[in-house]
Amino acid sequence: SQTNNQGYSNRGMSLEADINVTNTYYLETDKAVIHKKPTPVQIVNVKYPKRSAAVITEAYFKQASTTDYNGIYRNHYIDFEAKETKNKTLFPLSNIHEHQIKHMQSIIKHGGISFFIIRFSSYNETYLFPGENLFPYWYEMLEDGRKSIPYEKITQDGKLIPFQYQVRVDYLSIVDTLYF
Amino acid sequence: SQTNNQGYSNRGMSLEADINVTNTYYLETDKAVIHKKPTPVQIVNVKYPKRSAAVITEAYFKQASTTDYNGIYRNHYIDFEAKETKNKTLFPLSNIHEHQIKHMQSIIKHGGISFFIIRFSSYNETYLFPGENLFPYWYEMLEDGRKSIPYEKITQDGKLIPFQYQVRVDYLSIVDTLYF
Ligand SMILES: [Mg+2]
Ligand SMILES: [Mg+2]
């Protein structure tokens, strides 16, 4: 049975913000070194005003070629993608990209740990869902056009991540049980 | 004795560009998954024109909190910083930042591999210099104000990285000999 964290509320804070707070805690307690990768930006124009900082005056968002986060934990390379959905019955695969799947498969092949952190914001539940469990759904989608994973499958084949005030998404506690 | 690569020329191409070409080769040959981290940018203003892509109209460069590159190779987390100097007799420590040193020490403590790739562009020589070898110079600098590493020390305690057309900075060949 899964616990709903809505009582101990983190509503209003995005998954990414929660993970960033968690990573800062991990870093400060010397548990792991895991960072958000900066948003990739194509810089087109920069102005260099006298006596002040360079200003980027024209730039565009680029498609990320990998995942949101990576780093090291207990000697292992860790790499993951965070996704949030308001959907109550399924996780849509539409905002995952082919090159992210390829990247994650590659990481696992080279000995790393790669997974998704998926939040169902309507339930305020956040799951660690291993890459290995998601890939079959991705290839099923490419074949028959089904574009999502049922909520029940995420709850069964993923692991609910505990919420605490300082460790808002304590995903490493789940990594401990799944990968070590 | 060290080989000078100037004959087999890569003059005019920056160290970063050479490393990016090398990483693409590693990725395509499935040898390693190592990427340049995007330049961190503080986005202040974005315009959303109708029927075209969002344009960032005001943004600023942020200080990178970690290093230039990271990824996975032979099950190991790899993390490094690339630096180029025109100086012929020494490598100045002035463009390394305290938080980068702390980051690299942390990576090594958690079981990762962390080093500098240092190019002396006057000689067109590129060295892999392990983090462990650089840290003592850093702390010496903090104590007595000496702000550089002599060129000879880099050539002695570092390893010259071979140059090839497709693998312009084949640093993993050095990683193989130093860390495995
Ligand atoms: Mg994401
Ligand atoms: Mg650099």
Short mmCIF file of C-alpha atoms and ligand atoms in Angstrom, two decimals:
data_model
loop_
_atom_site.label_atom_id
_atom_site.label_comp_id
_atom_site.label_asym_id
_atom_site.label_seq_id
_atom_site.Cartn_x
_atom_site.Cartn_y
_atom_site.Cartn_z
CA SER A 1 0.00 0.00 0.00
CA GLN A 2 1.27 3.42 -0.99
CA THR A 3 1.39 6.45 1.28
CA ASN A 4 -0.04 9.72 0.11
CA ASN A 5 2.15 12.65 1.15
CA GLN A 6 -0.47 15.35 0.81
CA GLY A 7 -0.82 15.83 4.56
CA TYR A 8 2.86 16.64 4.99
CA SER A 9 2.50 19.13 2.23
CA ASN A 10 4.94 20.12 -0.46
CA ARG A 11 2.21 21.41 -2.76
CA GLY A 12 3.16 24.35 -4.93
CA MET A 13 6.83 23.40 -5.15
CA SER A 14 7.80 21.87 -8.45
CA LEU A 15 9.41 18.48 -8.67
CA GLU A 16 12.58 20.07 -10.02
CA ALA A 17 12.77 22.50 -7.09
CA ASP A 18 12.22 19.62 -4.65
CA ILE A 19 14.98 17.58 -6.26
CA ASN A 20 17.34 20.55 -6.19
CA VAL A 21 16.76 21.03 -2.45
CA THR A 22 17.35 17.31 -1.96
CA ASN A 23 20.59 17.38 -3.95
CA THR A 24 21.85 20.34 -1.92
CA TYR A 25 21.17 18.33 1.23
CA TYR A 26 22.99 15.30 -0.21
CA LEU A 27 25.93 17.53 -1.14
CA GLU A 28 26.11 19.27 2.23
CA THR A 29 25.93 16.02 4.17
CA ASP A 30 28.53 14.52 1.81
CA LYS A 31 26.20 11.70 0.81
CA ALA A 32 26.42 12.17 -2.97
CA VAL A 33 27.46 14.68 -5.62
CA ILE A 34 24.52 15.06 -7.99
CA HIS A 35 23.68 18.22 -9.94
CA LYS A 36 21.04 19.49 -12.32
CA LYS A 37 22.58 20.07 -15.74
CA PRO A 38 22.16 23.67 -16.86
CA THR A 39 19.44 24.37 -19.42
CA PRO A 40 21.12 24.25 -22.83
CA VAL A 41 20.89 27.58 -24.59
CA GLN A 42 22.02 28.62 -28.07
CA ILE A 43 23.59 32.05 -27.63
CA VAL A 44 23.25 34.30 -30.69
CA ASN A 45 24.03 37.78 -29.43
CA VAL A 46 26.00 39.16 -26.48
CA LYS A 47 26.55 42.80 -25.56
CA TYR A 48 29.55 43.91 -23.50
CA PRO A 49 28.60 47.17 -21.80
CA LYS A 50 31.39 49.19 -20.19
CA ARG A 51 31.75 48.68 -16.46
CA SER A 52 29.12 45.94 -16.21
CA ALA A 53 28.55 42.28 -16.92
CA ALA A 54 28.10 40.86 -20.42
CA VAL A 55 24.40 40.68 -21.39
CA ILE A 56 23.03 37.95 -23.61
CA THR A 57 20.47 39.78 -25.77
CA GLU A 58 19.43 36.95 -28.08
CA ALA A 59 19.40 33.25 -27.31
CA TYR A 60 17.19 30.23 -27.88
CA PHE A 61 16.35 27.14 -25.88
CA LYS A 62 18.01 24.04 -27.27
CA GLN A 63 16.73 20.51 -27.02
CA ALA A 64 18.56 18.76 -24.16
CA SER A 65 20.57 15.85 -25.58
CA THR A 66 20.70 13.87 -22.37
CA THR A 67 18.81 13.87 -19.06
CA ASP A 68 18.16 16.40 -16.28
CA TYR A 69 20.55 15.20 -13.57
CA ASN A 70 23.75 13.26 -13.12
CA GLY A 71 26.46 12.64 -10.59
CA ILE A 72 28.07 10.08 -8.34
CA TYR A 73 26.80 8.04 -5.40
CA ARG A 74 28.55 5.16 -3.62
CA ASN A 75 31.11 4.86 -6.45
CA HIS A 76 28.36 4.67 -9.07
CA TYR A 77 27.45 6.98 -11.89
CA ILE A 78 23.84 8.13 -11.46
CA ASP A 79 21.77 9.65 -14.27
CA PHE A 80 18.07 10.46 -14.26
CA GLU A 81 15.23 12.36 -15.79
CA ALA A 82 12.47 14.02 -13.74
CA LYS A 83 8.91 14.25 -15.08
CA GLU A 84 5.72 15.57 -13.57
CA THR A 85 2.18 14.88 -14.75
CA LYS A 86 -1.27 16.11 -13.72
CA ASN A 87 -2.82 13.03 -15.28
CA LYS A 88 -4.51 10.76 -12.70
CA THR A 89 -4.58 7.48 -14.57
CA LEU A 90 -1.48 7.35 -16.72
CA PHE A 91 1.98 8.73 -17.38
CA PRO A 92 2.17 10.08 -20.96
CA LEU A 93 5.36 9.17 -22.85
CA SER A 94 4.98 12.20 -25.12
CA ASN A 95 7.45 14.42 -23.29
CA ILE A 96 10.23 11.85 -23.33
CA HIS A 97 12.55 11.97 -26.32
CA GLU A 98 14.14 9.16 -28.30
CA HIS A 99 17.67 10.47 -27.63
CA GLN A 100 16.97 10.43 -23.87
CA ILE A 101 16.00 6.76 -24.08
CA LYS A 102 19.17 6.01 -26.10
CA HIS A 103 21.25 7.97 -23.60
CA MET A 104 19.82 6.08 -20.63
CA GLN A 105 20.30 2.70 -22.31
CA SER A 106 23.88 3.65 -23.02
CA ILE A 107 24.48 4.66 -19.40
CA ILE A 108 23.15 1.35 -18.13
CA LYS A 109 25.26 -0.55 -20.67
CA HIS A 110 28.39 1.24 -19.40
CA GLY A 111 27.64 0.29 -15.80
CA GLY A 112 25.69 3.31 -14.58
CA ILE A 113 22.37 3.61 -12.78
CA SER A 114 19.62 5.34 -14.73
CA PHE A 115 15.99 5.95 -13.86
CA PHE A 116 13.02 8.30 -14.05
CA ILE A 117 11.58 10.25 -11.16
CA ILE A 118 7.90 10.58 -11.96
CA ARG A 119 5.51 12.73 -9.96
CA PHE A 120 1.75 12.40 -10.15
CA SER A 121 1.01 15.89 -8.93
CA SER A 122 -2.72 15.23 -8.43
CA TYR A 123 -1.83 12.62 -5.81
CA ASN A 124 1.40 14.32 -4.71
CA GLU A 125 3.11 10.97 -5.17
CA THR A 126 6.63 10.69 -6.56
CA TYR A 127 8.03 7.41 -7.87
CA LEU A 128 11.42 6.14 -8.85
CA PHE A 129 10.87 4.16 -12.04
CA PRO A 130 13.98 2.31 -13.32
CA GLY A 131 14.98 2.92 -16.94
CA GLU A 132 14.86 -0.83 -17.54
CA ASN A 133 11.15 -0.83 -16.64
CA LEU A 134 10.30 2.05 -18.94
CA PHE A 135 12.12 0.99 -22.13
CA PRO A 136 9.61 -1.80 -23.00
CA TYR A 137 6.75 0.75 -22.94
CA TRP A 138 8.77 3.01 -25.22
CA TYR A 139 9.25 0.29 -27.83
CA GLU A 140 5.63 -0.83 -27.50
CA MET A 141 4.64 2.77 -28.27
CA LEU A 142 6.83 2.80 -31.38
CA GLU A 143 5.08 -0.38 -32.55
CA ASP A 144 1.41 -0.04 -31.70
CA GLY A 145 0.98 3.61 -30.95
CA ARG A 146 0.06 3.31 -27.27
CA LYS A 147 1.60 6.44 -25.73
CA SER A 148 1.49 6.01 -21.97
CA ILE A 149 2.14 3.88 -18.92
CA PRO A 150 -0.86 3.15 -16.67
CA TYR A 151 -0.64 4.68 -13.18
CA GLU A 152 -1.01 1.20 -11.64
CA LYS A 153 2.10 -0.02 -13.47
CA ILE A 154 4.13 2.88 -12.11
CA THR A 155 2.96 2.11 -8.57
CA GLN A 156 3.68 -1.62 -9.00
CA ASP A 157 7.00 -1.58 -10.88
CA GLY A 158 8.27 1.70 -9.43
CA LYS A 159 8.96 2.65 -5.81
CA LEU A 160 7.26 5.46 -3.93
CA ILE A 161 9.86 8.01 -2.82
CA PRO A 162 9.49 9.20 0.78
CA PHE A 163 8.99 12.91 1.49
CA GLN A 164 10.71 14.79 4.30
CA TYR A 165 11.07 18.49 4.86
CA GLN A 166 14.81 18.70 4.12
CA VAL A 167 15.04 15.68 1.87
CA ARG A 168 11.97 16.44 -0.17
CA VAL A 169 12.51 13.62 -2.68
CA ASP A 170 14.77 11.13 -0.92
CA TYR A 171 15.41 9.09 -4.06
CA LEU A 172 18.76 7.75 -2.84
CA SER A 173 16.97 5.76 -0.15
CA ILE A 174 15.20 3.97 -3.02
CA VAL A 175 18.44 3.66 -5.03
CA ASP A 176 19.91 1.90 -1.97
CA THR A 177 17.20 -0.73 -1.99
CA LEU A 178 16.97 -1.22 -5.75
CA TYR A 179 20.60 -1.12 -6.90
CA PHE A 180 22.83 -2.12 -3.96
CA SER B 1 60.78 12.52 -24.12
CA GLN B 2 57.60 14.32 -25.16
CA THR B 3 56.25 14.45 -28.68
CA ASN B 4 55.24 17.77 -30.17
CA ASN B 5 52.09 17.43 -32.25
CA GLN B 6 52.53 20.60 -34.25
CA GLY B 7 53.37 18.74 -37.47
CA TYR B 8 50.09 16.81 -37.44
CA SER B 9 48.38 20.10 -36.98
CA ASN B 10 45.31 20.97 -35.02
CA ARG B 11 46.27 24.60 -34.72
CA GLY B 12 43.38 27.01 -34.60
CA MET B 13 40.99 24.56 -33.02
CA SER B 14 40.32 25.21 -29.37
CA LEU B 15 40.90 22.58 -26.71
CA GLU B 16 37.19 22.53 -26.00
CA ALA B 17 36.33 21.93 -29.66
CA ASP B 18 38.92 19.12 -29.80
CA ILE B 19 37.49 17.47 -26.70
CA ASN B 20 33.96 17.74 -28.08
CA VAL B 21 35.02 15.99 -31.31
CA THR B 22 36.73 13.33 -29.22
CA ASN B 23 33.66 12.80 -27.04
CA THR B 24 31.46 12.44 -30.12
CA TYR B 25 33.83 9.77 -31.38
CA TYR B 26 33.75 7.98 -28.01
CA LEU B 27 29.95 8.14 -28.05
CA GLU B 28 29.58 6.89 -31.62
CA THR B 29 32.00 4.01 -31.07
CA ASP B 30 30.22 3.21 -27.78
CA LYS B 31 33.44 3.58 -25.80
CA ALA B 32 32.16 6.08 -23.22
CA VAL B 33 29.32 8.52 -22.56
CA ILE B 34 30.91 11.85 -21.68
CA HIS B 35 29.37 15.26 -22.39
CA LYS B 36 30.22 18.91 -22.00
CA LYS B 37 27.92 20.50 -19.46
CA PRO B 38 25.95 23.40 -20.96
CA THR B 39 27.14 26.91 -20.09
CA PRO B 40 25.10 28.02 -17.07
CA VAL B 41 22.97 31.04 -17.89
CA GLN B 42 20.68 33.13 -15.68
CA ILE B 43 17.61 33.82 -17.78
CA VAL B 44 15.88 37.13 -16.96
CA ASN B 45 13.58 37.79 -19.89
CA VAL B 46 11.92 35.61 -22.51
CA LYS B 47 9.63 36.69 -25.34
CA TYR B 48 7.11 34.31 -26.90
CA PRO B 49 6.41 35.56 -30.41
CA LYS B 50 3.41 34.08 -32.24
CA ARG B 51 4.26 31.27 -34.65
CA SER B 52 7.96 31.14 -33.73
CA ALA B 53 10.33 29.92 -31.05
CA ALA B 54 10.68 31.57 -27.65
CA VAL B 55 13.49 34.16 -27.65
CA ILE B 56 15.61 34.83 -24.58
CA THR B 57 16.10 38.61 -24.68
CA GLU B 58 17.99 39.11 -21.43
CA ALA B 59 20.30 36.66 -19.73
CA TYR B 60 23.64 36.62 -17.92
CA PHE B 61 26.52 34.18 -17.69
CA LYS B 62 26.67 32.43 -14.34
CA GLN B 63 29.76 31.07 -12.62
CA ALA B 64 29.93 27.31 -13.24
CA SER B 65 29.65 25.49 -9.92
CA THR B 66 31.38 22.34 -11.06
CA THR B 67 33.63 21.30 -13.97
CA ASP B 68 33.37 21.30 -17.76
CA TYR B 69 32.73 17.64 -18.50
CA ASN B 70 31.37 14.51 -16.89
CA GLY B 71 30.14 11.07 -17.79
CA ILE B 72 30.78 7.35 -17.53
CA TYR B 73 33.61 5.11 -18.74
CA ARG B 74 34.21 1.45 -17.87
CA ASN B 75 31.71 1.64 -15.00
CA HIS B 76 33.44 4.69 -13.53
CA TYR B 77 32.22 8.23 -13.07
CA ILE B 78 34.55 10.61 -14.92
CA ASP B 79 34.72 14.35 -14.23
CA PHE B 80 37.21 16.85 -15.59
CA GLU B 81 38.06 20.44 -16.27
CA ALA B 82 39.81 21.61 -19.46
CA LYS B 83 42.22 24.55 -19.41
CA GLU B 84 44.38 26.13 -22.08
CA THR B 85 47.33 28.46 -21.57
CA LYS B 86 49.62 30.40 -23.88
CA ASN B 87 52.24 30.55 -21.17
CA LYS B 88 55.43 28.64 -22.06
CA THR B 89 56.91 28.06 -18.62
CA LEU B 90 54.03 27.59 -16.23
CA PHE B 91 50.33 26.85 -15.81
CA PRO B 92 48.61 29.70 -13.93
CA LEU B 93 46.16 28.61 -11.24
CA SER B 94 44.25 31.87 -11.52
CA ASN B 95 41.45 30.57 -13.72
CA ILE B 96 40.66 27.65 -11.45
CA HIS B 97 38.07 28.31 -8.76
CA GLU B 98 37.92 27.13 -5.18
CA HIS B 99 34.52 25.45 -5.69
CA GLN B 100 35.94 23.46 -8.63
CA ILE B 101 38.71 22.13 -6.39
CA LYS B 102 36.16 21.22 -3.70
CA HIS B 103 33.97 19.55 -6.32
CA MET B 104 36.84 17.46 -7.69
CA GLN B 105 37.97 16.40 -4.22
CA SER B 106 34.42 15.37 -3.46
CA ILE B 107 34.19 13.33 -6.67
CA ILE B 108 37.39 11.45 -5.85
CA LYS B 109 36.20 10.82 -2.29
CA HIS B 110 32.99 9.26 -3.65
CA GLY B 111 34.94 6.92 -5.93
CA GLY B 112 35.06 8.89 -9.16
CA ILE B 113 37.96 9.80 -11.45
CA SER B 114 38.73 13.50 -11.69
CA PHE B 115 41.49 15.32 -13.53
CA PHE B 116 42.50 18.37 -15.53
CA ILE B 117 43.21 18.43 -19.24
CA ILE B 118 45.79 21.16 -19.68
CA ARG B 119 46.93 22.42 -23.06
CA PHE B 120 50.09 24.46 -23.56
CA SER B 121 49.00 26.02 -26.82
CA SER B 122 52.48 27.44 -27.63
CA TYR B 123 53.80 23.87 -27.77
CA ASN B 124 50.51 22.32 -28.90
CA GLU B 125 50.91 19.81 -26.09
CA THR B 126 47.96 18.57 -24.07
CA TYR B 127 48.37 16.81 -20.73
CA LEU B 128 46.16 14.83 -18.44
CA PHE B 129 46.98 16.06 -14.95
CA PRO B 130 45.26 14.12 -12.12
CA GLY B 131 43.31 16.15 -9.58
CA GLU B 132 45.36 14.52 -6.81
CA ASN B 133 48.51 16.05 -8.33
CA LEU B 134 47.07 19.53 -8.60
CA PHE B 135 45.49 19.93 -5.14
CA PRO B 136 48.85 20.34 -3.31
CA TYR B 137 49.73 23.30 -5.59
CA TRP B 138 46.35 24.81 -4.86
CA TYR B 139 46.90 24.69 -1.10
CA GLU B 140 50.48 25.87 -1.46
CA MET B 141 49.09 28.88 -3.33
CA LEU B 142 46.63 29.61 -0.54
CA GLU B 143 49.55 29.57 1.92
CA ASP B 144 52.48 31.27 0.23
CA GLY B 145 50.92 33.06 -2.69
CA ARG B 146 52.66 31.11 -5.48
CA LYS B 147 50.02 31.01 -8.20
CA SER B 148 51.19 28.49 -10.79
CA ILE B 149 52.57 25.06 -11.60
CA PRO B 150 55.89 24.93 -13.49
CA TYR B 151 55.62 23.47 -17.01
CA GLU B 152 58.22 20.81 -16.08
CA LYS B 153 56.02 19.54 -13.24
CA ILE B 154 53.08 19.16 -15.61
CA THR B 155 55.23 17.18 -18.05
CA GLN B 156 56.63 15.00 -15.23
CA ASP B 157 53.54 14.36 -13.11
CA GLY B 158 51.04 14.54 -15.95
CA LYS B 159 50.76 12.40 -19.09
CA LEU B 160 50.98 13.72 -22.64
CA ILE B 161 47.71 12.96 -24.47
CA PRO B 162 48.17 11.57 -27.99
CA PHE B 163 46.65 13.43 -30.94
CA GLN B 164 44.87 11.74 -33.85
CA TYR B 165 42.65 13.22 -36.49
CA GLN B 166 39.37 11.71 -35.23
CA VAL B 167 40.37 11.33 -31.62
CA ARG B 168 41.93 14.73 -31.22
CA VAL B 169 42.49 14.47 -27.49
CA ASP B 170 42.48 10.76 -26.71
CA TYR B 171 42.41 11.23 -22.96
CA LEU B 172 40.75 7.87 -22.29
CA SER B 173 43.92 6.10 -23.45
CA ILE B 174 45.67 7.89 -20.58
CA VAL B 175 42.82 7.18 -18.17
CA ASP B 176 43.31 3.48 -19.03
CA THR B 177 46.94 3.55 -17.97
CA LEU B 178 46.54 5.77 -14.91
CA TYR B 179 43.35 4.52 -13.29
CA PHE B 180 42.79 0.91 -14.36
MG MG C 1 12.58 16.89 -16.69
MG MG C 2 37.47 24.95 -19.03
#
